[in-house]
Coordinates of C-alpha atoms in Angstrom, one line a residue:
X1 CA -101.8 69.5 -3.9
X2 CA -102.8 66.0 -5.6
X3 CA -100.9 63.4 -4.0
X4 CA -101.4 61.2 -7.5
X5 CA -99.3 64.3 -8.8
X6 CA -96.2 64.3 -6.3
X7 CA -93.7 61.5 -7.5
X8 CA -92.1 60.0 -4.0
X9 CA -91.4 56.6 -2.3
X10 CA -93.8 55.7 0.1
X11 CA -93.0 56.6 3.6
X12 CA -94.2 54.1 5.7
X13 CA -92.4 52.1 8.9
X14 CA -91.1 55.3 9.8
X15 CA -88.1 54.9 12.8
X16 CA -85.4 57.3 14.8
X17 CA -82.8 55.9 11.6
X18 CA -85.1 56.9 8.7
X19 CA -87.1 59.7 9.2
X20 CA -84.3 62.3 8.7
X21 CA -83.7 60.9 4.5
X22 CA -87.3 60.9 4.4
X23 CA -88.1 64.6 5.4
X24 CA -85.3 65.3 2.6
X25 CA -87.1 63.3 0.7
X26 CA -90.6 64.8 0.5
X27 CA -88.5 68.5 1.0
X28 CA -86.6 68.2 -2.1
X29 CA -89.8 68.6 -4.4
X30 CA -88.9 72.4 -3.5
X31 CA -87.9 74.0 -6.8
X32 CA -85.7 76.9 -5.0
X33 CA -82.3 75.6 -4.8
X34 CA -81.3 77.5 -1.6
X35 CA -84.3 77.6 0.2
X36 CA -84.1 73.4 -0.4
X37 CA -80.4 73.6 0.8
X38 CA -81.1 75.8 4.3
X39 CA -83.7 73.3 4.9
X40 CA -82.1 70.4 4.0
X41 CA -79.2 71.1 7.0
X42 CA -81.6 72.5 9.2
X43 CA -83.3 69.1 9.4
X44 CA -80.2 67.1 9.5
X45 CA -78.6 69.2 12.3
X46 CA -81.9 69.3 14.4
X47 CA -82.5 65.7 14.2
X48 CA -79.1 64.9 15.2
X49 CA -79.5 67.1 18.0
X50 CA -82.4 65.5 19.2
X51 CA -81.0 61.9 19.1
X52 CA -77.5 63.4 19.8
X53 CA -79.3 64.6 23.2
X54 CA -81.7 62.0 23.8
X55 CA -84.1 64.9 23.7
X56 CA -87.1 63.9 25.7
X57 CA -90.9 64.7 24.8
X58 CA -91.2 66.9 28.4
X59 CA -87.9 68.9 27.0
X60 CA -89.3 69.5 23.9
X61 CA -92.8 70.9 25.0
X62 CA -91.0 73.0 27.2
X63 CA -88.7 74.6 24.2
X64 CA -92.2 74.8 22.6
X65 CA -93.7 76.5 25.3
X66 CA -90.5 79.0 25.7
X67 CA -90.7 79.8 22.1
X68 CA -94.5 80.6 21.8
X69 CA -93.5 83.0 25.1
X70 CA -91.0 84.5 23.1
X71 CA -93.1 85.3 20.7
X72 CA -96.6 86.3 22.9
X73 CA -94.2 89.3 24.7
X74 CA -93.0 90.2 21.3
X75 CA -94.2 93.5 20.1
X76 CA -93.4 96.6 17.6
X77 CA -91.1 98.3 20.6
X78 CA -89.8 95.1 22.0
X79 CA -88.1 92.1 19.4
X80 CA -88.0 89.2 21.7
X81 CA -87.0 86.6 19.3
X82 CA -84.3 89.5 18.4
X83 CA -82.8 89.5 22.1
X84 CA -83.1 85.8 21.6
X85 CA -81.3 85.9 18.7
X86 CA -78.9 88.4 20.1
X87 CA -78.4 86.4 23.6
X88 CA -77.3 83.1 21.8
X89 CA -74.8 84.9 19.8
X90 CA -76.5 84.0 16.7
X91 CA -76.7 87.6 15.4
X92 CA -73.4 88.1 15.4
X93 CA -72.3 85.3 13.8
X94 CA -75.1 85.7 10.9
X95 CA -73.8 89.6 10.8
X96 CA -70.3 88.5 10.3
X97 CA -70.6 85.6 7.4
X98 CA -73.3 88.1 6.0
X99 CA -71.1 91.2 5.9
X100 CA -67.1 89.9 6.2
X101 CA -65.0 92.8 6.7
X102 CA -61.0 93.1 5.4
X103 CA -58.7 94.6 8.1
X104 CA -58.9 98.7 7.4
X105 CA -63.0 98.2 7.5
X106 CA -65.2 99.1 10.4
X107 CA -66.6 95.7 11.8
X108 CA -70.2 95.1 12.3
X109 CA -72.2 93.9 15.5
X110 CA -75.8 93.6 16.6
X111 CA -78.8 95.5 15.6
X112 CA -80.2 95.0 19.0
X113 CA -83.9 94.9 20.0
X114 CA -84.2 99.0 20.2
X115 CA -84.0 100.3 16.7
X116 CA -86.8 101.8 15.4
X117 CA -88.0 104.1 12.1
X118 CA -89.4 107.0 14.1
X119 CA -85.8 108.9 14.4
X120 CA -85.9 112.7 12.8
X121 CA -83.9 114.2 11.1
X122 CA -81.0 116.5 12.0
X123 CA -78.3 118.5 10.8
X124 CA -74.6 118.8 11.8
X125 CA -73.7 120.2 15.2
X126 CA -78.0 119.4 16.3
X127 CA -78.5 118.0 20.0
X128 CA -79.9 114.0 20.1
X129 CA -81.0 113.4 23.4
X130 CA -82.6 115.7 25.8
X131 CA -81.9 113.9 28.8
X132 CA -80.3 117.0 31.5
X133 CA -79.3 114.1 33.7
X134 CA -76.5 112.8 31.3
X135 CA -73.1 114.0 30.4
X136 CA -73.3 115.9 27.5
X137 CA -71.0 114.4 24.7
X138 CA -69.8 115.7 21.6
X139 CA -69.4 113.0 18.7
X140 CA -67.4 113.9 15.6
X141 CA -66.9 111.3 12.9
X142 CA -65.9 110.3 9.0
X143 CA -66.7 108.5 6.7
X144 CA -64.6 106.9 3.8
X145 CA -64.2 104.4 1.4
X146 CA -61.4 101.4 1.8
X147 CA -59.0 103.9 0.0
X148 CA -59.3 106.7 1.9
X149 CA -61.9 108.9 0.1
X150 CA -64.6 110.6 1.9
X151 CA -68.2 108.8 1.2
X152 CA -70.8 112.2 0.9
X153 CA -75.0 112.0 1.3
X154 CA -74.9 108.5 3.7
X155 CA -77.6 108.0 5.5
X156 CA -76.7 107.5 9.4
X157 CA -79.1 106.0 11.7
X158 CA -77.5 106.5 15.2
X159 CA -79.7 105.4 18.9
X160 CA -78.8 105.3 22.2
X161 CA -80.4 105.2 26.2
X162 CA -80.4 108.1 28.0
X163 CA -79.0 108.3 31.6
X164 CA -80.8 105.5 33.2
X165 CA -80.0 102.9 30.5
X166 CA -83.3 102.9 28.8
X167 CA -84.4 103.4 25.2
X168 CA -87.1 105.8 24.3
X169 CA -89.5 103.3 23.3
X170 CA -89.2 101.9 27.1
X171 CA -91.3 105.1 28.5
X172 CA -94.6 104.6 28.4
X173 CA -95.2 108.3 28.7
X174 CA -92.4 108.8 25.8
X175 CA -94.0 111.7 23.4
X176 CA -91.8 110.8 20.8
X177 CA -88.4 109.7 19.7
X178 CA -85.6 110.9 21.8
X179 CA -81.8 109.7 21.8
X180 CA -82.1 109.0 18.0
X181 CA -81.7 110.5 15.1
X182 CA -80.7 110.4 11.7
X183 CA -78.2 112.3 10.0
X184 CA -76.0 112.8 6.2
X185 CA -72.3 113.0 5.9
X186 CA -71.2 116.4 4.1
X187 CA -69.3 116.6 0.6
X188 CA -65.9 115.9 3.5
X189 CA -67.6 112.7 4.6
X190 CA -67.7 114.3 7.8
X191 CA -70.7 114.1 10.5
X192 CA -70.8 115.5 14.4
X193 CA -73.7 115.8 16.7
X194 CA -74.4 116.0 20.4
X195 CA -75.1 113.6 22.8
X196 CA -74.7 112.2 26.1
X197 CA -72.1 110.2 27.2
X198 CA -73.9 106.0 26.9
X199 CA -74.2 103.9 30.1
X200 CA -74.2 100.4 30.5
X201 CA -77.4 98.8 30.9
X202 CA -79.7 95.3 30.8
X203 CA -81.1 94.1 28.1
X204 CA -85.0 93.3 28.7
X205 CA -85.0 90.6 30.9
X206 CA -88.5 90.6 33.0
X207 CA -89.6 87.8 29.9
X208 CA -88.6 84.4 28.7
X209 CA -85.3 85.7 27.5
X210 CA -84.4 87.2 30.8
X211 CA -85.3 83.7 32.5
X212 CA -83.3 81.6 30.3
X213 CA -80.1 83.9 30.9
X214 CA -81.0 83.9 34.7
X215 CA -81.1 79.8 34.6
X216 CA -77.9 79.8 32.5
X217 CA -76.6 81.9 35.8
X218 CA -75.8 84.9 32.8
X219 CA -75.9 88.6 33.6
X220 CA -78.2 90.6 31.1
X221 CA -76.1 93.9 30.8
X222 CA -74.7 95.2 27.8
X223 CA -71.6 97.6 28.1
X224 CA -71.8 101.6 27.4
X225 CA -72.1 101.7 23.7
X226 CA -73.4 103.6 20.9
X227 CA -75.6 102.4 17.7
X228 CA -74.6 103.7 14.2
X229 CA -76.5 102.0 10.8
X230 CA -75.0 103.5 7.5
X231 CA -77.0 102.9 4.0
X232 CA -75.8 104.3 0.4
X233 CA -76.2 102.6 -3.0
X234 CA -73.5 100.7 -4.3
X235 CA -72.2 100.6 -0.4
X236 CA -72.3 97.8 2.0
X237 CA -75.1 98.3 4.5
X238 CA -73.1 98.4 7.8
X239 CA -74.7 98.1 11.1
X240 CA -71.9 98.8 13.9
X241 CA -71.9 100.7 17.7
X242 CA -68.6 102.3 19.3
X243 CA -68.2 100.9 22.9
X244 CA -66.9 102.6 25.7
X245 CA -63.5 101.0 27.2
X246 CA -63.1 100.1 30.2
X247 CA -66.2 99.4 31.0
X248 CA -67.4 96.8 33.3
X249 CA -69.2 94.5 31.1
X250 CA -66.7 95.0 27.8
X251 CA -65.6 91.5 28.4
X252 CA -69.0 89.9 29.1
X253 CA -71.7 91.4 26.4
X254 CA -75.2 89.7 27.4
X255 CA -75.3 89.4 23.6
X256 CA -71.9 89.4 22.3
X257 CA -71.3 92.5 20.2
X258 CA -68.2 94.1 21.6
X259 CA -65.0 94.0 18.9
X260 CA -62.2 95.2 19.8
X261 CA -61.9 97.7 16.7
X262 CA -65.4 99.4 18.2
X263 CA -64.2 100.1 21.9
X264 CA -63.4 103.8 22.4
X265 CA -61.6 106.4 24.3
X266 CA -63.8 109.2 25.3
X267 CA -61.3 112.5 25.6
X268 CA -61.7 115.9 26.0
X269 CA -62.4 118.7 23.3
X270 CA -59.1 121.1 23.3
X271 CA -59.6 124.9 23.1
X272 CA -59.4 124.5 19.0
X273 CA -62.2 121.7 19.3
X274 CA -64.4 123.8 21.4
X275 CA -63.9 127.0 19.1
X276 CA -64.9 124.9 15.9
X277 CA -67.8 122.7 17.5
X278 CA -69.2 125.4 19.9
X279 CA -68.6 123.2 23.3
X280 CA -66.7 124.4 26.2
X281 CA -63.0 123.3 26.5
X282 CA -63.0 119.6 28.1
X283 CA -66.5 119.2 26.6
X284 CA -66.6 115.3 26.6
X285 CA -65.6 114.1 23.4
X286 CA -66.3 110.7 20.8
X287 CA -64.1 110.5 17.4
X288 CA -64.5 107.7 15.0
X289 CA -63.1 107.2 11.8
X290 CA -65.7 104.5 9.7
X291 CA -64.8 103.0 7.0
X292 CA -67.8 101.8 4.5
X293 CA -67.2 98.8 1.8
X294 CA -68.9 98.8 -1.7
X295 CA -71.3 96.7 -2.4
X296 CA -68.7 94.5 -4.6
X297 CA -66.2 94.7 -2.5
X298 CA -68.3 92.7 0.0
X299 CA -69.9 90.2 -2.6
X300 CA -66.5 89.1 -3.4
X301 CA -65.5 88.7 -0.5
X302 CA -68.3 86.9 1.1
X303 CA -67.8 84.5 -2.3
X304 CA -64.5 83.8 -0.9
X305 CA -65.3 83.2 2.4
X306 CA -68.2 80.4 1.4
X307 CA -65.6 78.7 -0.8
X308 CA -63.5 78.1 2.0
X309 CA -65.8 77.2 4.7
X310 CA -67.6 75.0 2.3
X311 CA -64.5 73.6 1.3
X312 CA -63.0 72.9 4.6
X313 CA -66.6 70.8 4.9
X314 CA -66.0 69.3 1.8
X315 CA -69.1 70.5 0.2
X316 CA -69.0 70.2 -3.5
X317 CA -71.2 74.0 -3.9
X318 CA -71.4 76.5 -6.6
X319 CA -72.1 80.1 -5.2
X320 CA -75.6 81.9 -6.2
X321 CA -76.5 85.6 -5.5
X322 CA -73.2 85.0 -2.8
X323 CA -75.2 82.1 -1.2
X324 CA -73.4 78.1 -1.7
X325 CA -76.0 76.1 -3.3
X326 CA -74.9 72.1 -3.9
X327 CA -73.1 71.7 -6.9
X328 CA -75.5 68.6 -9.0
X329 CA -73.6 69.2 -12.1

């Protein structure tokens, strides 16, 4: 870029009081309004954490340092910077402004580190894990809209660990997926499959994630849970898991996903159960009712929710695409 073409004050004498207006400065030559918004508070906020903390030049390499670890473990089977994300609670508070949900709507939570696109695909009633050593499980769910009616031809991404609390893709022998599939709700909204019961297990923590949890004094485990990700057009792409109750982590997620609408009783199948679904009687059992938002339905309401945070701020914004942009007019 010419400089003789950029029209900015000169930023000379630069000092801890006037860098931040002159970052903004020299940033607001951006010409997208939201991307010159995002980065306008995420200079403000980092700069007043580092004179907020006296942050010193040692503590900042070492931040440095931590995040280029982050990233040099990172791989196709293993999201660091995910788990990063996950562990600081971030991706369940950008899930939950991203995709608000009304009471009478299944609640979000984490993707986690562990999903993948190499699932196949089954049919009702078909077996997703192979593991012997697990309790076999049988899952039987719905899927409607917020007014009751059943939502046909949804795609359903659903993952889990086998017995021993690891994902496929943490085998190195693995010869392909196993514990995942992907399946389509019939013209009832209705899906079912077989499983294994889920365990409890840690999240990855032989890296820089797992150190920073072990300095924090943090356990890495995760409760017993299931992973479900529904897409259809004109629907609200919901990512969600069902979590086991009563067990020993519910109350202490390593990365914060458990709601209490997505903790679940696992019961027994009765003698009608086991007829229809071809399991024996007191076959282990998973039911779930979801409920799916349209796409509009979520818009407005994520409009709504903007307004009001930004108003309790009072940020004068005008909403874009469902984003808050400052209102100049």
């Amino acid at each position: 870029m010419d400089p003789s073409q950029v029209e900015i004050s000169s930023m000379k004498n630069l000092t801890t009081e006037n860098i931040t207006e002159n970052v903004l400065q020299i940033n607001s030559l951006c010409s997208d309004a939201r991307m010159k918004y995002v980065l306008e508070r995420l200079v403000h906020h980092l700069h007043d954490f580092a004179r907020e903390t006296r942050l010193s030049s040692n503590e900042w390499m070492t931040g440095l340092n931590f995040l280029k670890e982050v990233g040099q473990i990172s791989s196709d089977v293993r999201q660091e910077f995910i788990l990063l994300s996950d562990v600081l609670g971030l991706s369940i508070l950008v899930d939950s402004i991203d995709h608000p949900k009304p009471k009478g709507s299944t609640e979000g939570t984490v993707l986690g580190p562990f999903h993948t696109q190499e699932a196949d695909e089954m049919t009702h009633g078909g077996l997703m894990s192979h593991d012997t050593q697990g309790e076999p499980l049988l899952v039987v769910c719905t899927l409607k809209d917020m007014s009751g009616n059943p939502i046909q031809d949804v795609k359903i991404d659903i993952w889990e660990t086998d017995s021993s609390g690891h994902y496929d893709v943490q085998h190195p022998d693995r010869d392909g997926p196993d514990g995942r599939c992907i399946m389509r709700s019939d013209n009832t909204g209705a899906f079912w499959f077989k499983a294994i019961t889920p365990v409890p297990y840690p999240i990855p923590h032989d890296g820089p994630v797992g150190q920073l949890l072990k300095k924090l004094h943090r356990h890495p485990y995760r409760p017993a849970h299931m992973h479900f990700m529904f897409e259809k057009s004109g629907y609200d792409h919901l990512v969600t898991a069902l979590y086991i109750r009563n067990d020993p982590y519910e109350t202490s997620d390593a990365v914060f996903g458990v709601k209490d609408s997505l903790v679940v009783d696992i019961g027994k199948a009765s003698a009608e159960v086991a007829r229809k679904y071809d399991v024996p009687e007191g076959h282990a059992l998973l039911t779930y009712d979801f409920v799916l938002m349209t796409d509009d339905e979520t818009s407005s309401l994520r409009d709504q929710k903007s307004r009001e945070a930004m108003d309790k701020l009072g940020r004068k914004v005008k909403i874009v695409d469902g984003l808050p942009i400052p209102d100049l007019d």
